[in-house]
Coordinates of C-alpha atoms and ligand atoms in Angstrom, one line a residue:
M23 CA 145.3 52.9 144.6
N24 CA 143.0 55.7 143.7
P25 CA 145.0 58.3 141.7
A26 CA 143.1 61.3 143.4
R27 CA 144.1 60.0 146.9
S28 CA 147.7 59.6 145.9
D29 CA 147.9 63.3 145.1
L30 CA 147.2 64.4 148.7
S31 CA 149.9 64.5 151.3
P32 CA 149.1 63.6 155.0
T33 CA 149.2 67.4 155.8
Q34 CA 146.6 68.1 153.1
W35 CA 144.4 65.3 154.5
R36 CA 144.7 66.9 157.9
Q37 CA 143.7 70.3 156.5
I38 CA 140.6 68.8 154.8
G39 CA 139.7 67.1 158.0
L40 CA 140.0 70.3 160.0
I41 CA 138.0 72.4 157.5
T42 CA 135.3 69.7 157.5
A43 CA 135.2 69.6 161.3
A44 CA 135.0 73.4 161.5
S45 CA 132.2 73.5 159.0
V46 CA 130.2 70.9 160.9
A47 CA 130.8 72.9 164.1
V48 CA 129.6 76.1 162.5
F49 CA 126.5 74.4 161.1
A50 CA 125.7 72.9 164.5
L51 CA 126.2 76.2 166.2
I52 CA 123.8 78.0 163.7
R53 CA 121.2 75.2 164.1
W54 CA 121.5 75.5 167.9
L55 CA 121.1 79.3 168.0
P56 CA 117.5 80.6 168.4
T57 CA 116.2 81.2 165.0
G58 CA 113.1 83.3 166.0
T59 CA 109.8 82.5 164.6
N60 CA 108.8 79.1 163.4
L61 CA 105.9 80.6 161.5
S62 CA 106.0 81.7 157.9
H63 CA 103.9 84.3 156.0
M64 CA 101.8 81.3 154.7
D65 CA 100.6 80.8 158.3
F66 CA 99.0 84.2 158.1
R67 CA 97.4 83.8 154.7
V68 CA 93.6 84.0 154.5
T69 CA 91.6 82.5 151.7
A70 CA 88.3 84.1 152.8
K71 CA 86.7 87.0 150.8
N72 CA 87.6 89.8 153.2
P73 CA 91.1 89.1 154.6
I74 CA 92.7 91.6 156.9
D75 CA 95.5 93.0 154.9
F76 CA 95.9 96.8 155.0
C77 CA 97.3 99.1 157.7
D78 CA 99.4 101.7 156.1
P79 CA 100.9 103.3 159.2
L80 CA 101.1 106.7 157.6
N81 CA 97.4 106.6 156.7
P82 CA 95.6 105.0 159.6
Q83 CA 92.2 103.7 158.8
F84 CA 89.3 102.3 160.6
I85 CA 89.7 98.6 160.7
P86 CA 86.5 96.5 160.6
V87 CA 88.0 93.7 162.7
V88 CA 84.8 91.8 163.4
A89 CA 83.6 91.7 159.7
V90 CA 86.9 90.6 158.1
A91 CA 88.4 87.1 158.4
S92 CA 91.5 86.9 160.5
P93 CA 94.0 84.2 159.9
V94 CA 94.4 83.9 163.7
T95 CA 92.0 82.4 166.2
M96 CA 91.9 83.9 169.7
T97 CA 90.2 82.2 172.6
L98 CA 89.7 83.5 176.2
V99 CA 89.4 81.5 179.3
T100 CA 88.9 83.0 182.8
D101 CA 89.6 81.5 186.2
A102 CA 86.1 82.4 187.4
P103 CA 82.9 83.9 185.9
P104 CA 83.8 87.6 185.2
A105 CA 81.8 90.1 187.3
A106 CA 81.7 93.9 187.2
G107 CA 84.0 95.5 189.6
R108 CA 86.1 92.4 190.2
V109 CA 89.5 91.5 188.9
V110 CA 89.3 89.0 186.1
R111 CA 92.3 86.6 185.4
C112 CA 92.3 85.6 181.8
T113 CA 94.3 83.2 179.7
L114 CA 94.3 84.2 176.0
T115 CA 95.3 81.7 173.3
L116 CA 96.5 82.8 169.9
R117 CA 96.8 80.2 167.1
T118 CA 97.1 80.3 163.4
A119 CA 94.3 78.8 161.2
S120 CA 96.2 75.5 161.1
G121 CA 96.5 75.5 164.9
K122 CA 100.1 76.5 165.4
P123 CA 100.6 78.5 168.6
I124 CA 101.6 82.2 168.3
A125 CA 104.3 82.7 171.0
P126 CA 106.5 85.8 171.9
E127 CA 109.2 84.8 169.3
D128 CA 106.6 84.9 166.6
L129 CA 105.7 88.5 167.2
L130 CA 107.4 91.9 166.7
V131 CA 107.4 94.7 169.2
S132 CA 105.0 97.4 168.2
N133 CA 104.4 100.5 170.3
T134 CA 106.9 99.0 172.9
K135 CA 104.8 95.8 173.4
L136 CA 104.3 92.4 171.6
L137 CA 100.6 92.2 172.2
H138 CA 98.0 94.9 172.8
L139 CA 94.4 94.3 173.9
L140 CA 91.8 96.9 173.5
I141 CA 88.8 96.0 175.7
A142 CA 85.4 97.7 175.6
D143 CA 82.0 97.0 177.1
P144 CA 78.8 97.2 174.9
S145 CA 78.2 100.9 175.9
L146 CA 81.9 101.8 175.2
A147 CA 81.8 103.7 178.5
D148 CA 84.5 101.3 179.8
Y149 CA 87.6 101.1 177.6
Q150 CA 90.8 99.5 178.8
H151 CA 94.2 98.9 177.1
V152 CA 96.0 95.8 178.5
H153 CA 99.3 94.0 177.6
P154 CA 99.2 90.3 178.2
E155 CA 102.3 88.4 179.3
P156 CA 103.4 85.2 177.7
A157 CA 102.5 82.1 179.7
K158 CA 104.5 78.8 179.9
T159 CA 102.5 77.1 177.2
P160 CA 103.4 78.5 173.8
G161 CA 100.5 80.5 172.4
D162 CA 99.1 81.2 175.8
W163 CA 99.2 84.7 177.2
T164 CA 97.8 85.9 180.6
F165 CA 96.4 89.2 181.7
T166 CA 94.1 90.7 184.4
F167 CA 91.6 93.5 184.1
T168 CA 88.7 94.8 186.2
P169 CA 85.6 95.3 184.1
L170 CA 83.6 98.3 185.4
R171 CA 80.3 97.2 183.9
G172 CA 78.3 94.1 182.9
G173 CA 77.7 92.8 179.4
D174 CA 79.5 91.2 176.6
Y175 CA 82.9 92.8 176.6
R176 CA 84.7 92.7 173.3
V177 CA 88.4 92.1 173.3
F178 CA 90.4 93.2 170.2
A179 CA 94.0 91.9 169.9
D180 CA 96.5 94.0 168.0
F181 CA 99.9 92.4 167.1
T182 CA 102.5 92.1 164.4
P183 CA 103.7 88.6 163.3
A184 CA 107.4 88.5 162.6
A185 CA 106.7 86.5 159.5
T186 CA 104.7 89.3 157.8
A187 CA 105.9 92.4 159.7
R188 CA 102.3 93.8 159.3
S189 CA 99.7 94.5 161.9
L190 CA 97.2 91.9 162.4
Y191 CA 94.0 91.7 164.5
A192 CA 91.7 89.2 166.2
N193 CA 88.7 89.6 168.5
A194 CA 86.8 87.6 171.1
E195 CA 84.0 88.2 173.6
L196 CA 83.8 87.9 177.3
N197 CA 80.5 88.0 179.2
V198 CA 80.7 90.0 182.4
L199 CA 78.0 89.6 185.0
G200 CA 76.5 92.7 186.5
R201 CA 74.5 95.7 185.4
G202 CA 77.4 98.2 185.3
E203 CA 76.6 99.8 188.6
A204 CA 80.3 99.9 189.3
G205 CA 80.8 101.8 186.0
P206 CA 80.8 105.4 185.0
S207 CA 77.5 107.1 184.7
V208 CA 75.9 107.5 181.3
S209 CA 76.8 111.2 181.3
V210 CA 80.2 110.1 179.8
L211 CA 78.2 109.2 176.6
T212 CA 77.2 112.8 176.0
K213 CA 78.6 114.0 172.7
S214 CA 81.4 116.5 173.3
W215 CA 84.8 117.5 172.1
T216 CA 85.9 118.5 175.6
A217 CA 86.1 116.7 178.9
E218 CA 87.3 117.4 182.4
Q219 CA 89.0 114.7 184.5
A220 CA 91.4 114.7 187.5
G221 CA 91.9 118.5 187.4
Y222 CA 92.7 118.6 183.7
R223 CA 90.7 119.9 180.7
F224 CA 91.0 117.8 177.6
A225 CA 89.9 119.0 174.1
L226 CA 89.9 117.2 170.8
T227 CA 89.2 119.7 168.0
P228 CA 88.5 118.7 164.4
A229 CA 89.7 121.3 161.9
V230 CA 86.3 120.9 160.1
L231 CA 82.9 120.1 161.6
P232 CA 80.9 118.0 161.2
M233 CA 83.2 115.1 160.5
R234 CA 82.3 113.5 157.2
A235 CA 82.6 109.8 156.3
G236 CA 85.5 109.0 154.0
Q237 CA 87.2 112.4 154.5
T238 CA 90.5 112.6 156.4
A239 CA 90.0 114.7 159.5
D240 CA 92.7 116.8 161.1
L241 CA 92.3 116.5 164.9
R242 CA 94.0 118.7 167.5
F243 CA 94.3 117.2 171.0
S244 CA 95.2 119.6 173.8
I245 CA 95.4 119.4 177.6
T246 CA 95.4 122.2 180.2
K247 CA 95.6 122.1 183.9
E248 CA 92.4 123.6 185.4
K249 CA 94.2 125.6 188.1
G250 CA 97.0 126.6 185.7
G251 CA 100.5 125.2 185.6
A252 CA 102.5 122.6 183.7
V253 CA 100.9 119.5 182.4
P254 CA 103.2 116.6 183.3
L255 CA 102.8 114.8 180.0
Q256 CA 105.0 111.7 179.7
L257 CA 105.4 108.9 177.2
V258 CA 103.1 105.9 177.2
M259 CA 103.9 103.0 174.9
G260 CA 106.4 105.2 173.0
A261 CA 104.0 108.1 172.3
F262 CA 102.7 111.2 174.1
A263 CA 99.1 110.2 173.3
H264 CA 97.2 107.3 171.8
L265 CA 93.8 107.8 170.3
V266 CA 91.5 104.8 169.7
A267 CA 88.3 105.3 167.8
F268 CA 85.4 102.9 168.0
D269 CA 82.0 102.8 166.2
A270 CA 79.0 102.4 168.4
A271 CA 78.6 98.8 167.3
R272 CA 82.2 98.0 168.1
S273 CA 82.7 96.5 164.7
G274 CA 86.4 97.6 164.8
F275 CA 88.6 100.4 165.7
A276 CA 91.2 102.9 164.5
H277 CA 94.4 103.4 166.6
I278 CA 96.2 106.6 165.8
H279 CA 99.3 108.4 167.0
P280 CA 100.5 112.0 167.0
M281 CA 101.9 113.5 163.8
E282 CA 104.7 114.9 166.0
L283 CA 106.8 111.7 165.6
D284 CA 110.0 113.0 167.4
V285 CA 109.4 112.1 171.0
T286 CA 112.7 113.8 172.0
Q287 CA 110.8 117.0 171.4
P288 CA 108.0 117.0 174.0
P289 CA 105.0 119.3 173.4
D290 CA 104.7 122.6 175.3
A291 CA 104.6 121.9 179.0
L292 CA 101.9 124.5 179.8
H293 CA 99.6 123.8 176.9
P294 CA 100.6 120.6 175.2
V295 CA 99.0 120.2 171.7
L296 CA 99.3 117.1 169.5
N297 CA 97.9 116.7 166.0
F298 CA 96.3 113.6 164.5
K299 CA 94.8 112.4 161.2
L300 CA 91.8 110.1 161.1
T301 CA 89.6 108.8 158.3
I302 CA 86.3 107.1 159.2
P303 CA 84.7 105.4 156.3
R304 CA 81.0 105.2 157.4
A305 CA 78.6 107.7 159.0
G306 CA 77.4 107.0 162.5
S307 CA 78.1 107.4 166.2
Y308 CA 81.7 107.1 167.3
V309 CA 83.9 107.5 170.4
I310 CA 87.5 108.4 170.5
W311 CA 89.2 107.2 173.7
S312 CA 92.4 109.2 174.4
Q313 CA 95.2 107.6 176.5
V314 CA 97.9 109.7 178.1
N315 CA 100.4 109.5 180.9
L316 CA 100.1 112.5 183.3
G317 CA 102.9 112.4 185.8
G318 CA 103.1 108.6 185.8
R319 CA 99.3 108.2 186.0
E320 CA 97.6 106.7 182.9
T321 CA 94.5 108.7 182.1
F322 CA 91.7 107.6 179.7
V323 CA 89.3 110.3 178.4
P324 CA 86.4 109.7 175.9
F325 CA 85.0 112.0 173.2
W326 CA 81.7 111.0 171.6
F327 CA 80.8 112.4 168.2
D328 CA 78.8 111.8 165.0
V329 CA 80.2 111.3 161.6
V330 CA 77.8 112.5 158.8
P331 CA 77.5 110.9 155.3
Ligands
LIG16 CU1 99.0 103.6 170.5

């Protein structure tokens, strides 16, 4: 008989058996529990010359999404040819470079959502912010939107893989039939730091004018009710205002949020003011689309301006 065995009493054998069974059960339970993402940081690694890897949330920059290589491919399929003024139903597919689907469990919530789409027509007169919902097939996401104009719409996706915990971007184009007759008039393209819409006056005021390329600009965003009274400013995606800047060529964007980070302290009700910082690296024509929630109604207001060298 094996001397080691002879040292153990039947009770000890039973204890070993129970401990082993318990360990197997715990192991099986852990394996059975959802483990989150199946993707690793290697799935989001890019070997190209200009990989997207930046995004310091405290120092938001203009991100040249189109020029840089994204480790993610995005494709768009619509149920019918998109046309201006009509609802378009889209299925968007997100995959890693090696073809792995990017599903909800692979992404972190950012600004209250897993996936943000910034959609703009070639004139940048129609800007929309949409949140796709995950579809049954992993990697597929569905959304609807109504393009106001014709042309090659550009769709920028903004998301944060759980594997890297850093913002990542992708882009795709969607041709929309029509000449834009359903869209806003070109007067919205007039360069201005003020705008009126729906009974409100919006002002975006840079501390120093003109805005210069490469210099951080302090921007003051304010809203007043034209007839006087309180401005019913509410949170949208976890902030009192979102500003998204595009260059005229739509090569990328900058998405910025108020410096007033404490959303439990809303701005003054009669004359809300929010402060932003923005650095634009290159001279040219730009638009900042502001997005606010006024009494439950989402309002988008553009400000066109020039950045000088
Ligand atoms: Cu935002």
